[in-house]
Every structure is written in C-alpha cells, then in structure tokens.
Amino acid sequence: MSAQTPEVRSTEQLREKWLKPEVITGSEILLRSLLLEGVECVFGYPGGAVLYIYDAMYGFEDFNHVLTRHEQGAIHAADGYARASGKVGVCIATSGPGATNLVTGIATAYMDSVPLVVITGNVATSLIGTDAFQEADITGITMPITKHSYLVRDVKDLPRVIHEAFHIASTGRKGPVLIDIPKDVSAATTLFQPEERIQLKGYNPRTVPNKLQLDKLARAIEDAERPMILAGGGVIYSGAHEGLHEFVNKTGIPITTTLLGLGAFPTGNDLWTGMPGMHGTYTSNHGIQQSDLLINIGARFDDRVTGRLDGFAPHAKIVHIDIDPAEIGKNVPTDIPIVGDVKTVLEMLNPIVSYAAKADAWREQISKWKAEYPFRYVDSDTVLKPQWVIEMLNDTTKGEAIVTTDVGQHQMWAAQYYKFNQPRSWITSGGLGTMGFGFPSAIGAQMAHPDRLVISINGDGGMQMCSQELAICAINNIPVKIVVINNQVLGMVRQWQELIYDNRYSHIDLAGSPDFVKLAEAYGVKGLRATTKEEAQRAWAEAMETPGPVLVEFVVEKGENVYPMVTQGSTIDQMLMGDA
C-alpha cells in the first residue's frame, strides 16, 4: 500500500494542475478535459484544422498521443483499445479528408456498440458552409453512424461538450460520439471551468428491468423442455460475464455465444455449444432450431446468426434481454421483452431462477451432438492448413492471448478454432465486417494491456489495407505478434464464388501481393515465413521468444473453405458441412 502512495499523490497533484482555473485556449481545454476523463492515450494524425490542438500538445508531458500513419489506423486502434480495456477510445483527425478517412472506423464502432470519442477539426466558423479548403460537413456525413455528434461554435461550451460526449459514449448502448471543433474555437481563449454535471434532457437509458418480466422468464425456464441461451457482445460490454456463468450453472441451460460474444462464457464448459449462425456449430444451430425457449442475452439477432428469419427458431418462445429497446422485436418477434443493462438484469434474475428440471433429455441431446459434430477439416502433411495454424496458436498460448482479426476466412477459422475463456480477449469487426481493422486494432489492444500477449490474425488482403501501421509498432516497440494467413486470394469471396456462383472466379487473385517478410523488415519489424508444419512451429516459437513486434507469414492452402456454412436464404439448420 505504501509503495503505491507516491503514485496516488502524483495523480492527485496532476489533477489539481489540470483543474486549476485559468484563461487558456480551446486546444488546452480539450487536452485537460481528456485527461480529466481518464484518457490514457489518444491516436491521431495532424493537419491544418487541428494545428492549434497539436501545438498545445508540444511539451505537454502528461498527454500521451500516438501518431499513426493513416486516420483509419488511428480510429481502428482507438476501437481496439476500447474493446480490450472497456474504456472510451479516443482519436483525433483534421478536417475534410482527415475526417472522412474516419468514417469507416466510426461505422465499425457504431455497428458493434464500441464507445469512442472522435475529435475532428474543421475550418473556422466564419467559413463553414462556403466550401472552404478541406471543409466537410462531418457531423452531417456521420449522423447515421454516431450515437451523437457536436459542432462546437463557442469555446465556452468545450468542457461541457467533452464531458457529455464521454457520458453518452459509455452509457446505455455504447457507441461513438463525434466532436467537431472549428479552428477558431480551438484557438480562442476563455476561463477553463471543468464541467462535472450531466444534464441531458431526453437521454436516460433504462438499466433496471421490469420485475414482472423477470418473473415471466423464471416461470418459462421451469416449464421449458428444450431451452437455449444465445449470448452476445452485450454481456461483455456490460461486464456481465460472471452473472452469465452463474445463470447458466444455476439453470443448466445450454449456451451458444455469438461472434462478438466469444469469451463471455468459458469454451471448455460442457454446456457451451460453440458459435451459432452462418459458420457456427451443428450443435448451436440445431439447438436453436429445435428449442422451445430461446433466451437472447445481449445479442441483436443479426442476419448472420438468424439465417432466414421466417424459419428461425420456429418452435421457441423468444426472450430478448437488451439495453436498447429499439432492438427488441426489430428482427425477431419477442414473447418476453426485457429492457435493461445485462449485468443488472442477471443480478436481479439469478436469485429467482431455478434448475431447468424438465430439460434433462435435452442436455443429453446437446452432449450427443457436440460429440458427433465437432468442427472438422481434412489435414495435410504436405500443405499447411489454416485451421491447423489457428489450433497451433491456441495450443502454444493456452487460449490466454488477446486475439484480433481482420475480416474473411481467417476470421471465421480463428472464431472456430481458438478457445476463449476470458472476456475482452477477442476483438473483431462483426457488424460492418471491416477489412483493415485487424492489425491497427491490435495496436490499440496492446496499448491497453502492455503486459499481455496480443496476436493479430490477418488475411493477405486485409493486411495490405493498414500495413503502414507497422511503422508505429517498430518506432514504439509495440510487441504485437502479427500473423498473416496467406492463401494468395480473397478467400471468402472465392468461397462464395465457388459455392454460389458456379466457380465463376472474378477479380479475387492476390498473387501480386508484396513479400510480407520484406515488407515487415522494410518498416524495421522482424519477419518470418512458414510453408510447412515444421517451419510453422519453428517460426512461431521464434516469434514468441522475440521481444517486440514480429510478423509471421503462414503460406496456406489456397482452395480451403470455411465449414460449416449456411448459404443466404437458408435456415441455420440447412448447413453445408464440407468434405470432412
């Protein structure tokens, strides 16, 4: 305790310095306000409209800024930081093209309910609307993909706006909030008076559920013979994983976790059935389809989970627990709607639920399916299989790493073959499916957890979309282990063209990609390559033993497909199981 006292005093002294009432610029107000909100690092890229803000950073030792090599890298890194830490991620970009380069990352965070505060510069207020150099209506452009946005026209409003933005981003259904600051506002001066109150009319997320609805669910569990739990990312975002464990153990109900829900429940538990949906397990999909009670906890009935809606869970009474009332009944008609924070709901629900005694035969059926229909693939001693690579990563790390992925086949293989037992260990773009997300999000995750192993799994397509961020790994010695699953093709597109478009392969050949080992070395990052199992084991062992960042390219079978697969227009129990 005594050893920590100097650090505590130092933090308090710094806060006193930041809180000191002074006449300062809007830029200084911004930096101080971010520190008062507990921001540990900001990812950004400067430009003309934010030069006053970056000038305020000069010599400001308390403020930690990471210069990325592209605005998209900055926002994906902030996103990865937020998902790994549970805190609000922050990024900064200039006006016009700098701001518009953030749009994909904002949409990515919005779709997956990730709390971000996105700060953009803009032209001076007198020039807004004149099509001035590097002007863009970024608040208008991003209105559909932000939880809220601000255009700050008066420097006196900055402390309030920043405080509100963090509150909105991190409460209710979390999401990105944009603050657009004109250049003259960042230069103007005023007396800095930090805002500590929150007065937002009309914004009052409901966190406590209706007790009568909880009683209905408890009775439904008692009556159910084939109950299933569908748990999503909302469990992780609300910090409800322990409550979920208690709920499952107390009721004995089998559970499937969505792509974004991986890690919310231990994968080694006998009641866990795997991931559901398009590339989910046989057990999860058939369990949902044959259930008589489906309890959705913090998931949004995404189309990749439900398949054809009119054939989804046809025999089940549907329960939907969600913080966002707009999601309930949006896609799937709901019999028992429960609006509230998942953690609060489970804390109130667990004392009143009992063991699902009528479901003994169902649990036996689930166990039988799990034994008969695990994930399978045809292994090879001559060609490196991507599934084997993921299994090797899992075995050598004992499933304890933070894993980020890009989007495509490698993403699905990672979700299938890496076993997650902790929340916030799996970071991937689910709703938007953003290529280029995987690598920079790993940088943010590593910044959030500098002492943990972070593995970034990428395809050879997605890796090229933000490969320039290798520079900041090298310069800042950010020890991400970068995996490139190289099949020399846009694999998921090729798979669809093979199975759905009668082998009409159109514009998917990535054979002209760079030598990834040389690319890594060009940035000052160690690069390794493997084409066989023996080489793969040696290269990965070397990467794990090497301090600092390492890129390992695994050259894998070009024609490998992800199975199982549910094609569009099918119900989720109409599964293509593959050659295995």
Coordinates of C-alpha atoms in Angstrom, one line a residue:
M1 CA 0.0 0.0 0.0
S2 CA 2.7 2.4 1.0
A3 CA 4.6 1.7 -2.3
Q4 CA 1.6 2.9 -4.2
T5 CA 1.1 6.1 -2.2
P6 CA 3.6 8.3 -4.2
E7 CA 1.8 7.4 -7.5
V8 CA -1.6 8.2 -6.0
R9 CA -0.3 11.6 -4.7
S10 CA 1.3 12.3 -8.1
T11 CA -2.0 11.6 -9.9
E12 CA -3.9 13.8 -7.4
Q13 CA -1.3 16.6 -7.9
L14 CA -1.6 16.3 -11.7
R15 CA -5.4 16.5 -11.4
E16 CA -5.1 19.6 -9.3
K17 CA -2.9 21.1 -12.0
W18 CA -5.4 20.2 -14.8
L19 CA -8.3 21.5 -12.7
K20 CA -6.7 24.8 -12.0
P21 CA -8.9 27.7 -13.2
E22 CA -7.0 29.6 -15.9
V23 CA -7.7 31.6 -19.1
I24 CA -6.5 29.1 -21.7
T25 CA -7.1 28.2 -25.3
G26 CA -9.8 25.8 -26.6
S27 CA -7.0 23.4 -27.5
E28 CA -5.6 23.4 -24.0
I29 CA -9.1 22.9 -22.6
L30 CA -9.5 19.9 -24.9
L31 CA -6.3 18.2 -23.7
R32 CA -7.0 18.9 -20.0
S33 CA -10.6 17.7 -20.3
L34 CA -9.5 14.5 -21.9
L35 CA -7.0 13.8 -19.1
L36 CA -9.8 14.6 -16.5
E37 CA -11.9 11.9 -18.2
G38 CA -9.2 9.4 -17.6
V39 CA -7.9 9.1 -21.1
E40 CA -4.6 7.3 -21.2
C41 CA -3.7 7.6 -24.8
V42 CA -5.0 9.2 -28.0
F43 CA -4.4 8.0 -31.5
G44 CA -4.3 10.7 -34.3
Y45 CA -2.9 12.3 -37.3
P46 CA -2.4 16.1 -37.6
G47 CA -3.5 18.6 -40.3
G48 CA -4.2 22.2 -40.8
A49 CA -7.5 22.5 -38.9
V50 CA -6.1 20.8 -35.8
L51 CA -2.7 22.6 -35.7
Y52 CA -3.7 24.6 -32.6
I53 CA -4.5 21.3 -30.8
Y54 CA -1.3 19.7 -31.8
D55 CA 0.6 22.9 -30.8
A56 CA -0.9 22.5 -27.3
M57 CA 0.5 19.0 -27.1
Y58 CA 4.0 20.3 -27.6
G59 CA 5.8 19.9 -24.3
F60 CA 2.7 18.6 -22.6
E61 CA 4.3 15.6 -21.0
D62 CA 1.1 14.4 -19.2
F63 CA -0.6 13.9 -22.6
N64 CA 0.1 10.6 -24.5
H65 CA -0.5 10.8 -28.2
V66 CA 0.3 8.0 -30.7
L67 CA 0.9 9.2 -34.3
T68 CA -0.5 6.6 -36.7
R69 CA 0.3 6.6 -40.4
H70 CA -3.3 6.9 -41.6
E71 CA -6.5 8.2 -40.0
Q72 CA -8.2 4.8 -40.5
G73 CA -5.3 3.2 -38.5
A74 CA -6.0 5.8 -35.7
I75 CA -9.7 5.0 -35.3
H76 CA -9.2 1.3 -35.5
A77 CA -6.5 1.5 -32.9
A78 CA -8.8 3.5 -30.6
D79 CA -11.5 0.9 -31.2
G80 CA -9.2 -1.9 -30.3
Y81 CA -8.2 0.0 -27.2
A82 CA -11.8 0.4 -26.2
R83 CA -12.8 -3.2 -26.7
A84 CA -9.8 -4.5 -24.9
S85 CA -9.9 -2.1 -21.9
G86 CA -13.7 -1.4 -21.5
K87 CA -12.8 2.3 -21.5
V88 CA -13.6 5.0 -24.1
G89 CA -11.2 5.1 -27.1
V90 CA -10.2 8.5 -28.4
C91 CA -8.8 9.6 -31.8
I92 CA -8.1 12.9 -33.5
A93 CA -8.1 13.9 -37.1
T94 CA -8.1 17.1 -39.2
S95 CA -10.9 18.5 -41.3
G96 CA -12.0 17.3 -44.8
P97 CA -10.2 14.2 -45.9
G98 CA -8.8 13.6 -42.4
A99 CA -12.3 13.5 -41.0
T100 CA -13.8 11.5 -43.9
N101 CA -11.0 8.9 -43.5
L102 CA -12.5 8.1 -40.1
V103 CA -16.0 7.3 -41.5
T104 CA -15.4 3.5 -41.9
G105 CA -14.0 3.3 -38.4
I106 CA -16.9 5.2 -36.9
A107 CA -19.4 2.9 -38.7
T108 CA -17.4 -0.1 -37.5
A109 CA -17.7 1.0 -33.8
Y110 CA -21.3 2.0 -34.2
M111 CA -22.3 -1.4 -35.6
D112 CA -20.5 -3.2 -32.7
S113 CA -21.5 -0.8 -29.9
V114 CA -18.0 0.4 -29.1
P115 CA -17.5 3.6 -27.0
L116 CA -15.4 6.1 -28.9
V117 CA -15.0 9.9 -28.7
V118 CA -13.9 11.0 -32.2
I119 CA -12.4 14.5 -32.4
T120 CA -12.2 16.3 -35.7
G121 CA -11.0 19.8 -36.7
N122 CA -13.0 22.0 -39.0
V123 CA -12.5 25.2 -40.9
A124 CA -13.1 28.4 -38.9
T125 CA -16.8 29.1 -38.1
S126 CA -16.9 32.1 -40.5
L127 CA -16.0 29.7 -43.4
I128 CA -18.4 26.9 -42.6
G129 CA -20.7 26.3 -45.5
T130 CA -18.5 28.1 -48.0
D131 CA -16.8 25.0 -49.4
A132 CA -13.6 26.3 -48.0
F133 CA -10.3 24.3 -48.4
Q134 CA -10.6 21.0 -46.6
E135 CA -14.1 21.6 -45.4
A136 CA -16.5 18.7 -45.0
D137 CA -19.8 18.5 -43.1
I138 CA -18.5 15.7 -41.0
T139 CA -21.4 15.9 -38.5
G140 CA -23.9 15.5 -41.3
I141 CA -21.9 12.8 -43.0
T142 CA -21.7 10.7 -39.9
M143 CA -25.1 11.4 -38.4
P144 CA -26.4 7.8 -39.2
I145 CA -23.4 6.2 -37.7
T146 CA -22.8 8.1 -34.5
K147 CA -24.7 7.9 -31.2
H148 CA -24.5 11.7 -31.0
S149 CA -22.4 14.5 -32.5
Y150 CA -21.4 18.1 -31.7
L151 CA -20.3 21.0 -33.7
V152 CA -18.7 23.3 -31.2
R153 CA -19.2 27.0 -32.1
D154 CA -18.2 28.6 -28.8
V155 CA -15.1 27.8 -26.8
K156 CA -17.0 28.1 -23.5
D157 CA -19.0 25.0 -24.5
L158 CA -16.0 22.7 -24.8
P159 CA -15.8 21.5 -21.2
R160 CA -19.5 20.6 -21.2
V161 CA -19.4 19.0 -24.6
I162 CA -16.4 16.8 -23.8
H163 CA -17.9 15.6 -20.5
E164 CA -21.3 14.9 -22.2
A165 CA -19.6 13.0 -25.1
F166 CA -17.8 10.6 -22.7
H167 CA -21.0 10.1 -20.8
I168 CA -23.1 9.3 -23.9
A169 CA -20.4 7.1 -25.4
S170 CA -20.0 4.9 -22.3
T171 CA -23.6 4.6 -21.1
G172 CA -26.7 2.8 -22.3
R173 CA -25.9 1.1 -25.6
K174 CA -22.4 2.2 -26.1
G175 CA -21.2 3.8 -29.3
P176 CA -19.2 6.6 -31.0
V177 CA -19.7 10.3 -30.3
L178 CA -18.2 12.9 -32.6
I179 CA -16.9 16.3 -31.6
D180 CA -16.2 18.7 -34.5
I181 CA -14.1 21.7 -33.4
P182 CA -13.6 24.6 -35.8
K183 CA -10.1 26.1 -36.0
D184 CA -11.0 29.4 -34.4
V185 CA -12.7 27.7 -31.5
S186 CA -9.5 25.7 -30.8
A187 CA -7.6 29.0 -30.9
A188 CA -10.0 31.1 -28.8
T189 CA -9.4 31.6 -25.1
T190 CA -11.7 31.5 -22.1
L191 CA -11.7 30.7 -18.4
F192 CA -11.4 27.0 -18.0
Q193 CA -14.1 25.7 -15.7
P194 CA -14.3 21.8 -15.8
E195 CA -17.8 20.5 -16.2
E196 CA -18.8 17.8 -13.7
R197 CA -22.6 17.8 -14.1
I198 CA -24.6 15.9 -16.7
Q199 CA -27.9 17.5 -17.8
L200 CA -29.1 15.8 -20.9
K201 CA -32.9 16.1 -21.5
G202 CA -34.3 13.0 -23.2
Y203 CA -31.3 10.8 -22.6
N204 CA -31.9 8.5 -19.8
P205 CA -31.1 4.8 -20.7
R206 CA -33.1 2.3 -18.8
T207 CA -30.8 0.0 -16.9
V208 CA -33.2 -1.6 -14.3
P209 CA -35.6 -4.2 -15.9
N210 CA -39.3 -4.7 -15.1
K211 CA -39.6 -7.2 -12.3
L212 CA -42.7 -8.8 -13.7
Q213 CA -40.9 -9.6 -16.9
L214 CA -38.2 -11.4 -14.9
D215 CA -40.8 -13.4 -13.1
K216 CA -42.2 -14.5 -16.5
L217 CA -38.8 -15.6 -17.6
A218 CA -38.3 -17.6 -14.4
R219 CA -41.6 -19.4 -15.0
A220 CA -40.7 -20.1 -18.6
I221 CA -37.5 -21.7 -17.6
E222 CA -39.4 -24.0 -15.2
D223 CA -41.7 -25.1 -18.0
A224 CA -39.1 -25.4 -20.8
E225 CA -38.0 -28.8 -22.1
R226 CA -35.6 -27.6 -24.7
P227 CA -34.2 -24.2 -23.6
M228 CA -31.2 -22.5 -25.2
I229 CA -29.3 -19.3 -24.3
L230 CA -28.0 -17.0 -27.1
A231 CA -25.4 -14.7 -25.5
G232 CA -23.9 -11.7 -27.4
G233 CA -21.4 -8.9 -27.1
G234 CA -23.7 -7.0 -24.7
V235 CA -22.7 -9.5 -22.0
I236 CA -19.1 -8.4 -22.4
Y237 CA -19.7 -4.7 -22.8
S238 CA -21.8 -4.6 -19.6
G239 CA -19.3 -6.7 -17.6
A240 CA -21.9 -9.4 -17.0
H241 CA -19.8 -12.5 -17.7
E242 CA -19.8 -13.6 -14.1
G243 CA -23.5 -13.2 -13.8
L244 CA -23.9 -15.2 -17.0
H245 CA -21.8 -18.0 -15.6
E246 CA -24.0 -18.1 -12.5
F247 CA -27.2 -18.1 -14.6
V248 CA -26.0 -21.0 -16.8
N249 CA -24.7 -23.0 -13.9
K250 CA -27.9 -22.4 -11.9
T251 CA -30.3 -23.2 -14.7
G252 CA -28.3 -25.8 -16.5
I253 CA -29.4 -24.4 -19.9
P254 CA -27.1 -25.0 -22.9
I255 CA -25.5 -21.8 -24.2
T256 CA -24.2 -20.5 -27.6
T257 CA -22.2 -17.3 -27.9
T258 CA -22.2 -15.1 -31.0
L259 CA -19.1 -13.9 -32.8
L260 CA -18.9 -10.8 -30.6
G261 CA -19.9 -12.8 -27.5
L262 CA -16.9 -15.2 -27.7
G263 CA -15.2 -15.0 -24.3
A264 CA -18.3 -14.2 -22.4
F265 CA -18.6 -17.9 -21.3
P266 CA -15.8 -20.4 -20.9
T267 CA -15.4 -22.6 -24.0
G268 CA -14.5 -25.6 -22.0
N269 CA -17.8 -25.8 -20.2
D270 CA -19.9 -28.8 -21.1
L271 CA -23.0 -26.6 -21.6
W272 CA -21.2 -24.3 -24.2
T273 CA -22.2 -25.3 -27.7
G274 CA -20.0 -23.0 -29.8
M275 CA -20.9 -20.2 -32.1
P276 CA -24.2 -20.0 -34.0
G277 CA -25.1 -18.9 -37.4
M278 CA -23.6 -18.9 -40.9
H279 CA -20.3 -20.6 -39.8
G280 CA -21.5 -21.8 -36.5
T281 CA -21.6 -25.3 -35.0
Y282 CA -24.0 -28.0 -35.8
T283 CA -25.0 -28.2 -32.2
S284 CA -25.7 -24.5 -31.8
N285 CA -27.7 -24.2 -35.0
H286 CA -29.8 -27.3 -34.4
G287 CA -30.2 -26.4 -30.8
I288 CA -31.7 -23.0 -31.6
Q289 CA -33.9 -24.5 -34.3
Q290 CA -35.3 -27.2 -32.0
S291 CA -35.5 -25.2 -28.8
D292 CA -38.8 -24.4 -27.2
L293 CA -37.3 -21.4 -25.2
L294 CA -34.6 -19.2 -26.6
I295 CA -33.2 -16.6 -24.2
N296 CA -31.3 -13.9 -26.0
I297 CA -28.9 -12.1 -23.7
G298 CA -27.2 -9.0 -25.2
A299 CA -27.3 -10.0 -28.8
R300 CA -29.2 -8.3 -31.6
F301 CA -30.5 -11.2 -33.8
D302 CA -28.0 -10.3 -36.6
D303 CA -28.8 -11.9 -40.0
R304 CA -25.6 -13.9 -39.9
V305 CA -27.0 -15.6 -36.7
T306 CA -30.6 -16.0 -37.7
G307 CA -30.4 -17.0 -41.4
R308 CA -33.8 -16.9 -43.0
L309 CA -36.0 -15.0 -40.5
D310 CA -39.3 -16.8 -41.2
G311 CA -37.6 -20.1 -40.4
F312 CA -35.7 -19.0 -37.3
A313 CA -36.3 -20.9 -34.0
P314 CA -39.8 -21.9 -35.2
H315 CA -40.8 -23.7 -32.0
A316 CA -39.4 -21.3 -29.5
K317 CA -40.8 -18.8 -27.1
I318 CA -38.4 -15.8 -27.6
V319 CA -37.0 -13.9 -24.7
H320 CA -34.8 -10.8 -25.5
I321 CA -32.7 -9.0 -22.9
D322 CA -31.2 -5.8 -24.2
I323 CA -30.2 -2.3 -23.1
D324 CA -31.5 -0.9 -26.4
P325 CA -35.4 -1.1 -26.6
A326 CA -35.1 -0.5 -30.4
E327 CA -33.5 -3.9 -30.9
I328 CA -36.3 -5.8 -29.2
G329 CA -38.8 -7.1 -31.8
K330 CA -36.9 -5.4 -34.6
N331 CA -35.9 -8.6 -36.4
V332 CA -37.5 -11.5 -34.4
P333 CA -40.9 -11.2 -32.7
T334 CA -40.4 -11.3 -28.9
D335 CA -42.6 -13.0 -26.4
I336 CA -40.9 -11.8 -23.2
P337 CA -39.1 -8.4 -23.8
I338 CA -36.7 -7.3 -21.0
V339 CA -35.2 -3.9 -21.3
G340 CA -32.2 -3.2 -19.1
D341 CA -28.5 -3.4 -18.6
V342 CA -27.5 -7.1 -18.9
K343 CA -25.4 -7.1 -15.7
T344 CA -28.3 -5.6 -13.7
V345 CA -30.8 -7.9 -15.3
L346 CA -28.7 -11.0 -14.4
E347 CA -28.1 -9.7 -10.8
M348 CA -31.9 -9.5 -10.3
L349 CA -32.7 -12.7 -12.3
N350 CA -30.2 -15.1 -10.7
P351 CA -31.8 -15.2 -7.2
I352 CA -35.2 -16.1 -8.7
V353 CA -34.4 -18.8 -11.3
S354 CA -34.1 -22.5 -10.7
Y355 CA -32.7 -25.5 -12.5
A356 CA -34.4 -26.4 -15.7
A357 CA -35.5 -29.8 -14.4
K358 CA -37.6 -30.8 -17.5
A359 CA -34.6 -30.4 -19.8
D360 CA -32.5 -33.5 -18.8
A361 CA -33.2 -35.3 -22.1
W362 CA -32.3 -32.0 -24.0
R363 CA -29.0 -31.7 -22.3
E364 CA -28.2 -35.3 -23.3
Q365 CA -29.1 -34.5 -26.9
I366 CA -26.8 -31.4 -26.8
S367 CA -23.9 -33.5 -25.5
K368 CA -24.5 -36.1 -28.2
W369 CA -24.5 -33.5 -31.0
K370 CA -21.3 -32.0 -29.6
A371 CA -19.6 -35.4 -29.7
E372 CA -20.8 -36.3 -33.1
Y373 CA -20.4 -32.9 -34.9
P374 CA -17.3 -31.0 -33.8
F375 CA -15.5 -28.7 -36.2
R376 CA -13.6 -30.8 -38.7
Y377 CA -11.2 -30.3 -41.6
V378 CA -9.0 -32.5 -43.8
D379 CA -5.5 -32.1 -42.5
S380 CA -2.4 -32.5 -44.7
D381 CA 1.3 -33.4 -44.2
T382 CA 2.3 -31.6 -47.4
V383 CA 0.3 -28.4 -47.4
L384 CA -0.2 -26.0 -44.5
K385 CA -3.9 -25.8 -43.5
P386 CA -5.1 -22.6 -41.9
Q387 CA -7.2 -24.4 -39.3
W388 CA -4.1 -26.2 -38.1
V389 CA -2.3 -22.9 -37.8
I390 CA -5.0 -21.5 -35.6
E391 CA -5.0 -24.7 -33.5
M392 CA -1.3 -24.3 -33.1
L393 CA -1.7 -20.7 -31.9
N394 CA -4.3 -21.8 -29.4
D395 CA -2.2 -24.7 -28.1
T396 CA 1.0 -22.6 -27.7
T397 CA -0.8 -19.7 -25.9
K398 CA -3.2 -21.9 -24.0
G399 CA -6.0 -19.6 -25.2
E400 CA -4.8 -16.8 -23.0
A401 CA -3.8 -14.2 -25.6
I402 CA -5.8 -11.2 -26.8
V403 CA -6.6 -12.1 -30.4
T404 CA -7.7 -9.5 -33.0
T405 CA -8.6 -10.4 -36.6
D406 CA -9.3 -8.8 -39.9
V407 CA -12.3 -10.0 -41.9
G408 CA -12.7 -13.1 -44.0
Q409 CA -12.0 -16.8 -43.9
H410 CA -9.2 -16.4 -41.3
Q411 CA -11.6 -14.5 -39.1
M412 CA -14.0 -17.5 -39.1
W413 CA -11.3 -20.0 -38.6
A414 CA -10.0 -18.0 -35.6
A415 CA -13.5 -17.9 -34.1
Q416 CA -13.9 -21.6 -34.6
Y417 CA -10.5 -23.0 -33.5
Y418 CA -9.2 -20.5 -30.9
K419 CA -10.7 -21.1 -27.5
F420 CA -11.6 -18.0 -25.5
N421 CA -12.1 -18.2 -21.7
Q422 CA -11.9 -14.5 -20.8
P423 CA -14.0 -11.5 -21.9
R424 CA -12.3 -8.8 -24.0
S425 CA -9.8 -11.3 -25.4
W426 CA -11.5 -11.4 -28.8
I427 CA -11.5 -8.3 -31.0
T428 CA -13.1 -8.4 -34.4
S429 CA -15.3 -6.4 -36.7
G430 CA -18.6 -8.1 -36.6
G431 CA -21.4 -5.9 -37.8
L432 CA -19.7 -4.0 -40.5
G433 CA -17.0 -6.6 -41.5
T434 CA -14.3 -4.1 -42.0
M435 CA -11.2 -5.2 -43.8
G436 CA -8.1 -3.4 -42.5
F437 CA -9.4 -3.5 -38.9
G438 CA -7.4 -6.4 -37.5
F439 CA -3.9 -5.0 -37.3
P440 CA -4.4 -1.5 -36.0
S441 CA -7.0 -2.7 -33.5
A442 CA -4.2 -5.0 -32.1
I443 CA -2.0 -1.9 -31.6
G444 CA -4.8 -0.3 -29.5
A445 CA -5.3 -3.6 -27.6
Q446 CA -1.6 -3.8 -26.8
M447 CA -1.6 -0.2 -25.6
A448 CA -4.5 -1.1 -23.3
H449 CA -2.7 -4.2 -22.0
P450 CA 1.1 -3.7 -22.4
D451 CA 1.9 -6.8 -20.4
R452 CA -0.4 -9.3 -22.3
L453 CA 0.3 -11.2 -25.4
V454 CA -1.6 -9.7 -28.3
I455 CA -1.9 -11.7 -31.6
S456 CA -3.2 -10.0 -34.8
I457 CA -4.5 -12.6 -37.2
N458 CA -4.9 -11.2 -40.8
G459 CA -5.6 -12.3 -44.3
D460 CA -3.2 -11.3 -47.1
G461 CA -5.9 -9.0 -48.4
G462 CA -6.8 -7.1 -45.2
M463 CA -3.2 -6.9 -44.1
Q464 CA -2.4 -4.6 -47.0
M465 CA -5.2 -2.1 -46.1
C466 CA -3.4 -0.8 -43.0
S467 CA 0.1 -2.3 -43.3
Q468 CA 1.6 1.2 -42.9
E469 CA 1.0 0.9 -39.2
L470 CA 3.9 -1.4 -39.0
A471 CA 5.9 1.8 -38.6
I472 CA 4.4 2.7 -35.2
C473 CA 5.0 -0.9 -34.0
A474 CA 8.7 -0.6 -34.8
I475 CA 9.1 3.0 -33.6
N476 CA 7.3 2.5 -30.3
N477 CA 8.3 -1.2 -29.9
I478 CA 4.7 -2.3 -29.6
P479 CA 5.1 -6.1 -29.3
V480 CA 2.1 -7.3 -31.3
K481 CA 2.6 -10.7 -32.9
I482 CA 1.3 -10.3 -36.4
V483 CA 0.0 -13.4 -38.2
V484 CA -0.7 -13.3 -42.0
I485 CA -2.7 -16.2 -43.3
N486 CA -1.6 -16.0 -46.9
N487 CA -3.7 -18.0 -49.4
Q488 CA -3.0 -15.5 -52.2
V489 CA -6.6 -14.9 -52.8
L490 CA -9.7 -13.1 -51.4
G491 CA -10.6 -16.3 -49.7
M492 CA -14.2 -15.7 -48.5
V493 CA -15.2 -14.1 -51.8
R494 CA -13.6 -17.1 -53.6
Q495 CA -15.6 -19.4 -51.4
W496 CA -18.8 -17.7 -52.3
Q497 CA -18.0 -17.7 -56.0
E498 CA -17.2 -21.4 -55.8
L499 CA -20.3 -22.5 -53.9
I500 CA -22.9 -20.0 -55.0
Y501 CA -21.7 -18.5 -58.3
D502 CA -20.8 -21.8 -60.0
N503 CA -17.0 -21.4 -59.9
R504 CA -17.0 -18.0 -61.7
Y505 CA -14.0 -16.5 -60.0
S506 CA -14.0 -12.8 -60.7
H507 CA -11.2 -10.4 -59.5
I508 CA -10.0 -12.3 -56.4
D509 CA -6.4 -13.1 -57.3
L510 CA -4.0 -11.5 -54.8
A511 CA -0.9 -13.2 -56.3
G512 CA 0.7 -9.8 -56.9
S513 CA 0.8 -9.0 -53.2
P514 CA 4.1 -7.9 -51.6
D515 CA 6.6 -10.2 -49.9
F516 CA 5.2 -9.7 -46.4
V517 CA 8.5 -10.7 -44.7
K518 CA 10.4 -8.0 -46.7
L519 CA 7.6 -5.5 -46.1
A520 CA 7.9 -6.0 -42.3
E521 CA 11.6 -5.7 -42.5
A522 CA 11.3 -2.5 -44.5
Y523 CA 9.5 -1.0 -41.5
G524 CA 12.0 -2.4 -39.0
V525 CA 9.8 -5.3 -37.9
K526 CA 11.2 -8.9 -37.8
G527 CA 9.6 -11.0 -40.5
L528 CA 9.3 -14.8 -40.7
R529 CA 7.7 -17.2 -43.2
A530 CA 6.4 -20.8 -42.9
T531 CA 5.1 -23.2 -45.6
T532 CA 5.1 -26.5 -43.6
K533 CA 4.1 -27.6 -40.2
E534 CA 7.7 -27.8 -39.1
E535 CA 8.5 -24.4 -40.4
A536 CA 5.3 -23.0 -38.8
Q537 CA 6.2 -24.4 -35.3
R538 CA 9.8 -23.0 -35.5
A539 CA 8.7 -19.6 -36.8
W540 CA 6.0 -19.2 -34.2
A541 CA 8.4 -20.3 -31.4
E542 CA 10.9 -17.7 -32.6
A543 CA 8.2 -15.0 -32.7
M544 CA 7.1 -15.8 -29.2
E545 CA 10.7 -15.7 -27.9
T546 CA 11.4 -12.4 -29.7
P547 CA 10.7 -9.2 -27.7
G548 CA 8.9 -6.5 -29.7
P549 CA 6.8 -6.9 -32.8
V550 CA 7.1 -9.8 -35.2
L551 CA 5.3 -10.7 -38.4
V552 CA 4.8 -14.3 -39.3
E553 CA 3.5 -15.2 -42.7
F554 CA 1.9 -18.7 -43.0
V555 CA 1.5 -19.7 -46.6
V556 CA -1.6 -21.9 -46.6
E557 CA -3.8 -24.0 -48.9
K558 CA -5.4 -21.7 -51.5
G559 CA -8.6 -23.6 -52.0
E560 CA -9.6 -24.2 -48.4
N561 CA -13.2 -23.4 -47.4
V562 CA -14.8 -22.5 -44.1
Y563 CA -17.2 -25.1 -42.9
P564 CA -19.9 -25.5 -41.8
M565 CA -21.6 -22.9 -43.9
V566 CA -25.2 -21.7 -44.2
T567 CA -25.9 -20.0 -47.5
Q568 CA -28.1 -16.9 -47.7
G569 CA -31.8 -17.7 -47.9
S570 CA -31.4 -20.9 -45.9
T571 CA -32.4 -21.6 -42.3
I572 CA -29.5 -22.1 -40.0
D573 CA -30.0 -25.9 -39.7
Q574 CA -29.6 -26.2 -43.5
M575 CA -25.8 -26.5 -43.3
L576 CA -23.1 -27.3 -45.8
M577 CA -20.8 -29.5 -43.7
G578 CA -17.8 -29.8 -46.0
D579 CA -15.6 -32.7 -47.1
A580 CA -14.7 -33.7 -43.5

